[in-house]
PDB file of C-alpha atoms in Angstrom:
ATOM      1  CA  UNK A  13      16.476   5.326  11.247  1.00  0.00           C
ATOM      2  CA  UNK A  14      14.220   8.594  10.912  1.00  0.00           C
ATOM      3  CA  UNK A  15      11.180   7.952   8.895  1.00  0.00           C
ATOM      4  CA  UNK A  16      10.439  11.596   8.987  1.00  0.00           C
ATOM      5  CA  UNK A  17      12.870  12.361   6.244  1.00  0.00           C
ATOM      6  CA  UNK A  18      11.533  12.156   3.245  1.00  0.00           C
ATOM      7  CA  UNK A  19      13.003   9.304   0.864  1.00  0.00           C
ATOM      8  CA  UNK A  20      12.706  10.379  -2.756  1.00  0.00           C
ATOM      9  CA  UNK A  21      13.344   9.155  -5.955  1.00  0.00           C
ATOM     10  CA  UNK A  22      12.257  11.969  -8.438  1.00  0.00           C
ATOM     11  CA  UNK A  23       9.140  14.499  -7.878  1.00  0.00           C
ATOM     12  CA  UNK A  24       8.264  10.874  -5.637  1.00  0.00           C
ATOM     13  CA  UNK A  25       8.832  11.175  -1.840  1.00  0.00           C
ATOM     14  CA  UNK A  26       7.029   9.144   1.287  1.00  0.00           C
ATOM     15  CA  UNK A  27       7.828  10.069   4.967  1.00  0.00           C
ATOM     16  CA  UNK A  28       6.004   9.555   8.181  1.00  0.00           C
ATOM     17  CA  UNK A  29       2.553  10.559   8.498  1.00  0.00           C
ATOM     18  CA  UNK A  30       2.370  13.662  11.146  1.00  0.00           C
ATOM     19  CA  UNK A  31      -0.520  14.818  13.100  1.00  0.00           C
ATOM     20  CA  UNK A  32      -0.998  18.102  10.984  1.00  0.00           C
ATOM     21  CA  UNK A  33      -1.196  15.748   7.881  1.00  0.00           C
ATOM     22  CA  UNK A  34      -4.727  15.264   9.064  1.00  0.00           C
ATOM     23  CA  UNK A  35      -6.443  17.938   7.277  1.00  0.00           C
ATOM     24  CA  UNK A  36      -5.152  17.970   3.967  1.00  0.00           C
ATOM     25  CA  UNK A  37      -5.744  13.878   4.057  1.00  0.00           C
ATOM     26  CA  UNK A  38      -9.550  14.151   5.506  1.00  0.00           C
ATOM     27  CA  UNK A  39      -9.709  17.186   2.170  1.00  0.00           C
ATOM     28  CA  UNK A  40      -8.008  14.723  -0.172  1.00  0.00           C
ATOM     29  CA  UNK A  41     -10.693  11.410   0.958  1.00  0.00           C
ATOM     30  CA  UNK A  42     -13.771  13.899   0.994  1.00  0.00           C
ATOM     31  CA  UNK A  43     -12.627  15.665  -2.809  1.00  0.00           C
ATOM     32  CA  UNK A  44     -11.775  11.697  -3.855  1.00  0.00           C
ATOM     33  CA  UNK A  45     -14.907   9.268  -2.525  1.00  0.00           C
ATOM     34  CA  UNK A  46     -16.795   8.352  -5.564  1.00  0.00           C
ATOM     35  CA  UNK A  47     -12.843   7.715  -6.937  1.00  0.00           C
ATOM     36  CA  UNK A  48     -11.770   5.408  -3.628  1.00  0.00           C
ATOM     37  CA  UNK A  49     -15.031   4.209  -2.188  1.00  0.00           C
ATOM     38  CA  UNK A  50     -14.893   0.862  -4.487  1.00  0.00           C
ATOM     39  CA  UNK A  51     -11.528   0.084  -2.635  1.00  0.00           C
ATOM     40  CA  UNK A  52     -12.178   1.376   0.703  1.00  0.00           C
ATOM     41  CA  UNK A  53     -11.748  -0.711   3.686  1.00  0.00           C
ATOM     42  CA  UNK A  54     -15.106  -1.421   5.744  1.00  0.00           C
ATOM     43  CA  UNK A  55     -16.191  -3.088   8.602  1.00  0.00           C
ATOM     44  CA  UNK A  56     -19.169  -5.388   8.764  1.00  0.00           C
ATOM     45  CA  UNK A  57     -19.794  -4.335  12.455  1.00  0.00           C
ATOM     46  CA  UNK A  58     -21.066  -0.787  11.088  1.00  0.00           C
ATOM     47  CA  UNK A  59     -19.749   2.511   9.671  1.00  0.00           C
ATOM     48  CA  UNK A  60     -15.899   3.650  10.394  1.00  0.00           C
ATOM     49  CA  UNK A  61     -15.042   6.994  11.799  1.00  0.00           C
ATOM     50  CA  UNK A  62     -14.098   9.465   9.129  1.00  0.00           C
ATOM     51  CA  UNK A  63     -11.919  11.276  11.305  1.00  0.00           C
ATOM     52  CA  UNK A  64      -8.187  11.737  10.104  1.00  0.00           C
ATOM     53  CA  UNK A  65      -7.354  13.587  13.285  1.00  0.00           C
ATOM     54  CA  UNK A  66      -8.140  10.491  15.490  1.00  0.00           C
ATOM     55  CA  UNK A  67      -6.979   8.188  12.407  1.00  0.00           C
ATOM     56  CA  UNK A  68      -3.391   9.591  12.455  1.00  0.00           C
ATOM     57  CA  UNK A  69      -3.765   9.612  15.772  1.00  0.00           C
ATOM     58  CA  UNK A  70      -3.889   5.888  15.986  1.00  0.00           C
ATOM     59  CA  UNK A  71      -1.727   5.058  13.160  1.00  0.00           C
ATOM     60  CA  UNK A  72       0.757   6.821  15.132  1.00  0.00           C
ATOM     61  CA  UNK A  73       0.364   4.720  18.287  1.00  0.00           C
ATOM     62  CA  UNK A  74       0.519   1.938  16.196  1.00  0.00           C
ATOM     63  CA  UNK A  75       3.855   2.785  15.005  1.00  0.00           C
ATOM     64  CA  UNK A  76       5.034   3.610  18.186  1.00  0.00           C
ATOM     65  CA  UNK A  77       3.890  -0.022  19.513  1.00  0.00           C
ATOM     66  CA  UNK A  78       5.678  -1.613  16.249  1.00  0.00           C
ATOM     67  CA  UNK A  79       2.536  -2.774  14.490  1.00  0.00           C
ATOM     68  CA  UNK A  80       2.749  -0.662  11.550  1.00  0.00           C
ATOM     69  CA  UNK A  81       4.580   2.311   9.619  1.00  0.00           C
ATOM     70  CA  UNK A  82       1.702   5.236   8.251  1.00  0.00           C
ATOM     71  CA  UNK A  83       3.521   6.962   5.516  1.00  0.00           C
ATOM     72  CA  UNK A  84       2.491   9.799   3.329  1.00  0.00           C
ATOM     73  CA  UNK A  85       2.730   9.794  -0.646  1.00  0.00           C
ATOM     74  CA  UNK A  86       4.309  13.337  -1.756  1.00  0.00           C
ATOM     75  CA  UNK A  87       4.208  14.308  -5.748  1.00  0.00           C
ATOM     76  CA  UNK A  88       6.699  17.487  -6.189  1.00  0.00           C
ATOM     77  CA  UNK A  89       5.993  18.225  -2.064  1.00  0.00           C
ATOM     78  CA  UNK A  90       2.104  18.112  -2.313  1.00  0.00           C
ATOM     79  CA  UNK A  91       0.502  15.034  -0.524  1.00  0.00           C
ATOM     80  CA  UNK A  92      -0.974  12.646  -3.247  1.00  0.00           C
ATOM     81  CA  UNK A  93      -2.029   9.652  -0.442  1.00  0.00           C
ATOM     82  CA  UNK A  94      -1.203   7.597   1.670  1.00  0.00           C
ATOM     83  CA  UNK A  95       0.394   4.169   1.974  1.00  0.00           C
ATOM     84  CA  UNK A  96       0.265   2.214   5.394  1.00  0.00           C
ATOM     85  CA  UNK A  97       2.539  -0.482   6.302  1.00  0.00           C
ATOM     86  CA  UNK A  98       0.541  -2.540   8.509  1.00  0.00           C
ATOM     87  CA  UNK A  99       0.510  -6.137  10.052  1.00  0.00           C
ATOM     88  CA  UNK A 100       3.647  -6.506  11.343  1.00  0.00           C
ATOM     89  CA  UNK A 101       4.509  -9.555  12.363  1.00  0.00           C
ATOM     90  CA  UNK A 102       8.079 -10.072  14.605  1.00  0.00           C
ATOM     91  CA  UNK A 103      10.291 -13.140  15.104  1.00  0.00           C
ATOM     92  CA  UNK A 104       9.922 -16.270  13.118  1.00  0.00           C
ATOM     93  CA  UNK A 105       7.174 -14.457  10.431  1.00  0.00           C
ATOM     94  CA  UNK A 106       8.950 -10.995  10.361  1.00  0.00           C
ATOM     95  CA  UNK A 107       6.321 -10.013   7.619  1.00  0.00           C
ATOM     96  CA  UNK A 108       3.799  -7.199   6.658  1.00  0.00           C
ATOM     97  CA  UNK A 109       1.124  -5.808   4.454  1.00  0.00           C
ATOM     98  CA  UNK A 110       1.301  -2.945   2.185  1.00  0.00           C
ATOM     99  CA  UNK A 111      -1.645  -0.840   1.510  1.00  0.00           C
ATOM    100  CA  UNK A 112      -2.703   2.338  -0.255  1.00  0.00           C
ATOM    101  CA  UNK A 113      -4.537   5.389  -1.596  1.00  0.00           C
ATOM    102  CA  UNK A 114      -3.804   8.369  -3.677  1.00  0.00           C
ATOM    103  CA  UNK A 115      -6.074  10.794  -5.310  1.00  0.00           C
ATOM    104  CA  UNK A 116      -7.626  11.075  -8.575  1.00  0.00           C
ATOM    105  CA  UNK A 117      -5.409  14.036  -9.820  1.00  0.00           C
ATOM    106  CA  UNK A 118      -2.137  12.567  -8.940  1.00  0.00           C
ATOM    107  CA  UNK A 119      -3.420   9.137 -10.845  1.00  0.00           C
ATOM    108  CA  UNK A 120      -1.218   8.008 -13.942  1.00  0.00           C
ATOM    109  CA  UNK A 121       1.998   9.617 -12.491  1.00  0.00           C
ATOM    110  CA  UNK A 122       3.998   6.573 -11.079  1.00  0.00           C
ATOM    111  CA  UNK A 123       3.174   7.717  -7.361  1.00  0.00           C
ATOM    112  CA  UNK A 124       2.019   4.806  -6.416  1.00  0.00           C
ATOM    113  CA  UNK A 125       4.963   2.145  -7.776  1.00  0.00           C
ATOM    114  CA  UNK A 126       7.536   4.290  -6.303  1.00  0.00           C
ATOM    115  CA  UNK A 127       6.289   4.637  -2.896  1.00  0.00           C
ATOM    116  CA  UNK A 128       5.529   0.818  -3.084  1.00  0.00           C
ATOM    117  CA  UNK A 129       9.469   0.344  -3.987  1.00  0.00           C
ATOM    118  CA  UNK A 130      10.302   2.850  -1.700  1.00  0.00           C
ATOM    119  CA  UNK A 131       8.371   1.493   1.172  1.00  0.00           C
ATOM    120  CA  UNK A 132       9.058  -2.246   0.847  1.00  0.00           C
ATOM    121  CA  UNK A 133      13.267  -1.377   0.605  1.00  0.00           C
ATOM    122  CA  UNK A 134      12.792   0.754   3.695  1.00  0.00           C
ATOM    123  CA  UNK A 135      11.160  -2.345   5.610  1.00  0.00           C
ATOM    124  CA  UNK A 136      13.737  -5.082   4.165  1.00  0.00           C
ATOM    125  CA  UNK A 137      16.675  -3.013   4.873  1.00  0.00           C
ATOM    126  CA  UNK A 138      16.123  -0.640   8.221  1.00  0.00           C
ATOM    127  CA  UNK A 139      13.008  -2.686   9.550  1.00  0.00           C
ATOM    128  CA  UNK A 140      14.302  -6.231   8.624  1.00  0.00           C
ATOM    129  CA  UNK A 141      10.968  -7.609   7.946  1.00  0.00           C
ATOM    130  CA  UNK A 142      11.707 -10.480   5.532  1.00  0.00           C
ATOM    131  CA  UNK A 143       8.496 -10.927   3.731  1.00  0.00           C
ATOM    132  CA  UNK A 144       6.286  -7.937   1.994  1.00  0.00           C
ATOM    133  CA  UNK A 145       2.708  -8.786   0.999  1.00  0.00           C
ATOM    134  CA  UNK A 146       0.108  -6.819  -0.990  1.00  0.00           C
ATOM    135  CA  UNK A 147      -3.329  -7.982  -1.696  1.00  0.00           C
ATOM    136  CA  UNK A 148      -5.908  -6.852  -4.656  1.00  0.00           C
ATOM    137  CA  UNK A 149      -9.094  -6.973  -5.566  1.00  0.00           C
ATOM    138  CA  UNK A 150      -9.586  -8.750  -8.992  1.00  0.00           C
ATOM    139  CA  UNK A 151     -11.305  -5.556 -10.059  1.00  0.00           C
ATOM    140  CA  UNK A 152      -8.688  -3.128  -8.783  1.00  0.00           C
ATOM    141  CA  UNK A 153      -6.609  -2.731 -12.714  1.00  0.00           C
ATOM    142  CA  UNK A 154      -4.541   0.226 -11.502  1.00  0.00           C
ATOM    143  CA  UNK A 155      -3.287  -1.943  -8.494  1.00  0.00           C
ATOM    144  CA  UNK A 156      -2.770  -4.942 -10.215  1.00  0.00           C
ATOM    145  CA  UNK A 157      -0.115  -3.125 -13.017  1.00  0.00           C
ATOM    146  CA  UNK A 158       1.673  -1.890  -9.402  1.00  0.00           C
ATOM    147  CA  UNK A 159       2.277  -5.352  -8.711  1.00  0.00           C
ATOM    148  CA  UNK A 160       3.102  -5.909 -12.757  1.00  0.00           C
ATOM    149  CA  UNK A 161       5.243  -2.918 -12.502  1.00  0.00           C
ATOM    150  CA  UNK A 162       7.534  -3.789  -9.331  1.00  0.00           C
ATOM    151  CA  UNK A 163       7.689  -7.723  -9.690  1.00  0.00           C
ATOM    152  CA  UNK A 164       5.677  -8.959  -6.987  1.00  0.00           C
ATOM    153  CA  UNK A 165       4.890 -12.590  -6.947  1.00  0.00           C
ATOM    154  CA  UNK A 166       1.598 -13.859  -7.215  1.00  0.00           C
ATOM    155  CA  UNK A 167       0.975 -16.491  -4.031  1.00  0.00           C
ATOM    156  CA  UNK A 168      -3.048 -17.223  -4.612  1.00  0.00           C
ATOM    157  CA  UNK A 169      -6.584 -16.348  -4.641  1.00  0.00           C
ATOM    158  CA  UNK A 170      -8.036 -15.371  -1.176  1.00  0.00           C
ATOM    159  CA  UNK A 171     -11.572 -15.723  -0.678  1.00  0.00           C
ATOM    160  CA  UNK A 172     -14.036 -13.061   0.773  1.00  0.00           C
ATOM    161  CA  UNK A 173     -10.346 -12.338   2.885  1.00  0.00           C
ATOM    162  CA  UNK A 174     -10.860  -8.274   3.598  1.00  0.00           C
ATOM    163  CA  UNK A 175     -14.554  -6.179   3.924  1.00  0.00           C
ATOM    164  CA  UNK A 176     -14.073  -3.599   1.187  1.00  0.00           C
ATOM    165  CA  UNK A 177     -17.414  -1.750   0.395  1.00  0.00           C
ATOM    166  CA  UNK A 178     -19.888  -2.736   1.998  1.00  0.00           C
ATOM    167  CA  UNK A 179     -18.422  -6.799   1.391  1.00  0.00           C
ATOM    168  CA  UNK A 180     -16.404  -9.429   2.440  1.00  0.00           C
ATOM    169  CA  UNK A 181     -14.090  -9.611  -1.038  1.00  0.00           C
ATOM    170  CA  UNK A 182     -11.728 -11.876  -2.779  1.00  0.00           C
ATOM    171  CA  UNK A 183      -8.292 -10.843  -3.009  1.00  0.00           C
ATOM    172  CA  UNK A 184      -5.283 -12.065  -5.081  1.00  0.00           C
ATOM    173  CA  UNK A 185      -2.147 -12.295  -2.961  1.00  0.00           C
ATOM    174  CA  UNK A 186       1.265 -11.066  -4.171  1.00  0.00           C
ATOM    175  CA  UNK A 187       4.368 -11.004  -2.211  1.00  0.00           C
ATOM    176  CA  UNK A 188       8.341 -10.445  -1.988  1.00  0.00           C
ATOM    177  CA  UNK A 189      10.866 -11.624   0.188  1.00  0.00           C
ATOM    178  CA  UNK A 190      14.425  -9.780   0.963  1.00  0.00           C
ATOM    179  CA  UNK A 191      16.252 -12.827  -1.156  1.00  0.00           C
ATOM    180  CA  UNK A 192      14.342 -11.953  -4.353  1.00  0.00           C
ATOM    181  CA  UNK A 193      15.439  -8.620  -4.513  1.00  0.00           C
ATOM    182  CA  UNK A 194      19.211  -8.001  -3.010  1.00  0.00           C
ATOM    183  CA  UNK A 195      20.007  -5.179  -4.958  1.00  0.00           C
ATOM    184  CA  UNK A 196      16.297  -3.190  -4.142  1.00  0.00           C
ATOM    185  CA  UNK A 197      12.664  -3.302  -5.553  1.00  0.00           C
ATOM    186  CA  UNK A 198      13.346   0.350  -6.809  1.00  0.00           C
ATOM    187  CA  UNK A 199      16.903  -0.226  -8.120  1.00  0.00           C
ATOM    188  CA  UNK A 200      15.521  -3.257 -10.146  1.00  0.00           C
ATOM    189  CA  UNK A 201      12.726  -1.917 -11.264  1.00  0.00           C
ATOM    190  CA  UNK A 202      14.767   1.612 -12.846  1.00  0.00           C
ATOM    191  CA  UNK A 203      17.182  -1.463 -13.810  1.00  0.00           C
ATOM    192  CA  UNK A 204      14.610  -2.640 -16.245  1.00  0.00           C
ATOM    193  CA  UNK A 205      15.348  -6.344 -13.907  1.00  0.00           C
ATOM    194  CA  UNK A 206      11.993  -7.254 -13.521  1.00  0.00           C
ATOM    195  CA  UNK A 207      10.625 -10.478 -13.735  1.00  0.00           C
ATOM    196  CA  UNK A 208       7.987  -9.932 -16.576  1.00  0.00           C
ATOM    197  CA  UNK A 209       5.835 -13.044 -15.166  1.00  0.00           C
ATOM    198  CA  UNK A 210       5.809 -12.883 -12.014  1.00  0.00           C
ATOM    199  CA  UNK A 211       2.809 -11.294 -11.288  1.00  0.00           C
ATOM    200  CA  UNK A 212       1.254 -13.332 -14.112  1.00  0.00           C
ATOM    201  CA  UNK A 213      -2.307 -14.704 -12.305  1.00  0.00           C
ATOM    202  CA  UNK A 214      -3.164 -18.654 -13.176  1.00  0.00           C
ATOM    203  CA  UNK A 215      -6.601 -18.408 -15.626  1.00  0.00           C
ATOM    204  CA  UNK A 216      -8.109 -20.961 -13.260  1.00  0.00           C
ATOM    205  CA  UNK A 217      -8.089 -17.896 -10.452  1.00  0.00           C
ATOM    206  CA  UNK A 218      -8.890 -15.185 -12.836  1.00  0.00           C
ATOM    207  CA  UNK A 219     -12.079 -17.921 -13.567  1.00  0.00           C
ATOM    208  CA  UNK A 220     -13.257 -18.359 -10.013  1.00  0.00           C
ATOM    209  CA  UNK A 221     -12.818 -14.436  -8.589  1.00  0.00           C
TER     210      UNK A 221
END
């Protein structure tokens, strides 16, 4: 398994994140804040480091230590994002959490779905994590039609469950397991095999986010 090869599926590629990503990510969050800001992971202990050199630095070690997979979105070879596999649980769970960014310009051009398929096929077929999880701000429309697009299942509201903004914030949970999709998230999805409801959100949530 060598994440550093790219793994495409048109102008759509994601690979490892490298150290002389850096740059062109800490370009791409400065040129994109007022866009990403609203979805941004904080912490209530006090302002994060905007440093991508030290950030890929540590996503790194965290793949090395098996906690997570840092990948980078590519649109025709330029880098649109990035998506982080993170949360990796081992052994009885054998689970993670997807999670992602990509800028402004690239918006409205399918990155982000196919690097979501892409990503979750890699972990339930070379990683053999059995569970995939992605969680969304009520708010967040573009990342709730991702979830829409690709089939995930929605498992619940989670209250004030990450700090995004300045805020603890409520979340809806969707998820996949390997069973659901044998065949591939991606291959489904191009398949036109997705489950039109499964994403569907109960009114009763939508009421009390």
């Amino acid at each position: 398994m060598d994440l550093t090869v790219p793994r495409r599926h048109g102008p759509v590629s994601i690979r490892l994140v490298r150290q002389r990503d850096a740059r062109v990510l800490q370009n791409e969050l400065l040129a994109n804040r007022e866009w990403l800001q609203p979805w941004e992971a904080t912490s209530p202990d006090g302002p994060v480091s905007f440093d991508m050199k030290l950030g890929v630095r540590r996503l790194l070690q965290q793949y090395r230590d098996g906690a997570g997979v840092p990948f980078v979105m590519e649109y025709g070879g330029e880098v649109a994002g990035q998506l982080n596999v993170w949360g990796i649980s081992r052994g009885s769970l054998a689970s993670a959490t997807i999670g992602y960014w990509v800028g402004r310009r690239f918006a409205g051009r399918g990155i982000t779905p196919v690097s979501v398929a892409l990503a979750t096929d890699i972990c339930f077929s070379e990683l053999r994590i059995h569970r995939m999880e992605i969680c969304i701000r009520p708010e967040n429309q573009a990342s709730l039609r991702v979830v829409e697009k690709l089939g995930f299942r929605y498992e619940g509201l989670r209250r004030r469950f990450i700090h995004i903004d300045g805020d603890w914030r409520d979340h809806y949970a969707f998820a996949l397991v390997r069973e659901d999709v044998p065949e591939g998230v991606l291959q489904r999805w191009v398949a036109g095999r997705v489950p039109q409801d499964a994403a569907t959100i109960p009114p009763s949530d939508r009421l009390h986010a």
